[in-house]
Tab-separated table of C-alpha atoms in Angstrom:
chain	number	residue	atom	x	y	z
A	1488	UNK	CA	-13.370	36.721	0.601
A	1489	UNK	CA	-12.901	39.976	-1.280
A	1490	UNK	CA	-12.958	41.983	1.970
A	1491	UNK	CA	-9.828	40.209	3.210
A	1492	UNK	CA	-7.986	40.708	-0.052
A	1493	UNK	CA	-8.044	36.997	-0.941
A	1494	UNK	CA	-9.332	36.167	-4.413
A	1495	UNK	CA	-11.368	33.076	-5.255
A	1496	UNK	CA	-8.492	31.749	-7.365
A	1497	UNK	CA	-6.133	32.036	-4.384
A	1498	UNK	CA	-8.607	30.177	-2.184
A	1499	UNK	CA	-8.921	27.355	-4.734
A	1500	UNK	CA	-5.143	27.004	-5.037
A	1501	UNK	CA	-4.789	26.902	-1.264
A	1502	UNK	CA	-7.431	24.151	-1.049
A	1503	UNK	CA	-5.771	22.015	-3.734
A	1504	UNK	CA	-3.869	18.994	-2.400
A	1505	UNK	CA	-0.123	19.544	-2.606
A	1506	UNK	CA	2.764	17.259	-3.507
A	1507	UNK	CA	6.172	17.655	-1.842
A	1508	UNK	CA	8.875	17.551	-4.533
A	1509	UNK	CA	12.639	17.311	-4.757
A	1510	UNK	CA	13.892	18.409	-8.172
A	1511	UNK	CA	17.272	18.591	-9.865
A	1512	UNK	CA	17.560	21.497	-12.294
A	1513	UNK	CA	20.429	21.848	-14.754
A	1514	UNK	CA	22.577	25.000	-14.434
A	1515	UNK	CA	21.054	26.474	-17.600
A	1516	UNK	CA	17.641	26.408	-15.871
A	1517	UNK	CA	18.758	28.851	-13.167
A	1518	UNK	CA	16.956	31.745	-14.858
A	1519	UNK	CA	13.609	30.040	-14.225
A	1520	UNK	CA	14.030	28.773	-10.708
A	1521	UNK	CA	15.052	32.139	-9.258
A	1522	UNK	CA	11.730	33.545	-10.503
A	1523	UNK	CA	9.546	30.548	-9.661
A	1524	UNK	CA	10.772	29.253	-6.283
A	1525	UNK	CA	11.625	30.715	-2.900
A	1526	UNK	CA	15.327	31.329	-2.316
A	1527	UNK	CA	15.313	29.049	0.739
A	1528	UNK	CA	13.986	26.171	-1.431
A	1529	UNK	CA	16.979	26.315	-3.815
A	1530	UNK	CA	20.467	24.979	-3.158
A	1531	UNK	CA	23.351	24.931	-5.615
A	1532	UNK	CA	25.094	21.566	-5.937
A	1533	UNK	CA	28.797	20.857	-6.471
A	1534	UNK	CA	28.182	19.891	-10.113
A	1535	UNK	CA	26.558	23.294	-10.784
A	1536	UNK	CA	23.001	21.967	-10.839
A	1537	UNK	CA	20.326	23.123	-8.410
A	1538	UNK	CA	18.293	21.118	-5.916
A	1539	UNK	CA	14.816	22.503	-5.380
A	1540	UNK	CA	12.471	21.350	-2.622
A	1541	UNK	CA	8.922	22.626	-2.809
A	1542	UNK	CA	5.285	21.685	-2.292
A	1543	UNK	CA	3.288	22.162	-5.480
A	1544	UNK	CA	-0.382	21.695	-6.370
A	1545	UNK	CA	-1.133	18.075	-7.268
A	1546	UNK	CA	-2.802	16.929	-10.458
A	1547	UNK	CA	-2.422	17.444	-14.178
A	1548	UNK	CA	-1.153	21.006	-13.753
A	1549	UNK	CA	1.901	19.658	-11.897
A	1550	UNK	CA	2.940	17.371	-14.754
A	1551	UNK	CA	2.426	20.046	-17.396
A	1552	UNK	CA	4.509	22.462	-15.334
A	1553	UNK	CA	7.334	19.951	-14.812
A	1554	UNK	CA	7.338	18.985	-18.492
A	1555	UNK	CA	7.721	22.660	-19.417
A	1556	UNK	CA	11.309	22.429	-18.153
A	1557	UNK	CA	12.147	19.874	-20.845
A	1558	UNK	CA	15.488	18.189	-20.261
A	1559	UNK	CA	16.544	20.810	-17.690
A	1560	UNK	CA	14.621	19.029	-14.927
A	1561	UNK	CA	14.800	15.665	-13.184
A	1562	UNK	CA	12.283	14.669	-10.514
A	1563	UNK	CA	14.163	13.057	-7.623
A	1564	UNK	CA	11.216	12.598	-5.246
A	1565	UNK	CA	8.561	11.406	-4.837
A	1566	UNK	CA	9.002	8.172	-6.747
A	1567	UNK	CA	5.358	8.262	-7.889
A	1568	UNK	CA	5.884	11.580	-9.697
A	1569	UNK	CA	9.230	10.413	-11.082
A	1570	UNK	CA	7.574	7.284	-12.536
A	1571	UNK	CA	4.695	9.283	-14.024
A	1572	UNK	CA	7.202	11.650	-15.659
A	1573	UNK	CA	9.048	8.627	-17.070
A	1574	UNK	CA	5.788	7.246	-18.478
A	1575	UNK	CA	4.842	10.560	-20.062
A	1576	UNK	CA	8.259	11.251	-21.578
A	1577	UNK	CA	8.452	7.681	-22.904
A	1578	UNK	CA	5.109	8.163	-24.679
A	1579	UNK	CA	6.374	11.452	-26.086
A	1580	UNK	CA	9.609	9.883	-27.345
A	1581	UNK	CA	7.745	6.971	-28.956
A	1582	UNK	CA	5.979	9.434	-31.247
A	1583	UNK	CA	9.339	10.434	-32.717
A	1584	UNK	CA	10.835	6.939	-33.020
A	1585	UNK	CA	8.089	5.182	-34.993
């Protein structure tokens, strides 16, 4: 592994199952997406928001990453990830509306 220049962490990430995503990012989130996604995965929409299509590692890391965008992000696809985000944000909101 080391002889080819590939680290163990890179190998593990490459072996992790991936989830294809379609995301809507608010215009004020542009500063993040230009650093975190490939240019060809980003398209600006008429309303000023951005559509991002990307495959990302599946699992808990994915949800923590998506939640880090706060209200700047909406998961469009897949429906399973969208529903899980709804469940998680609902649980979060319930803590503040008791």
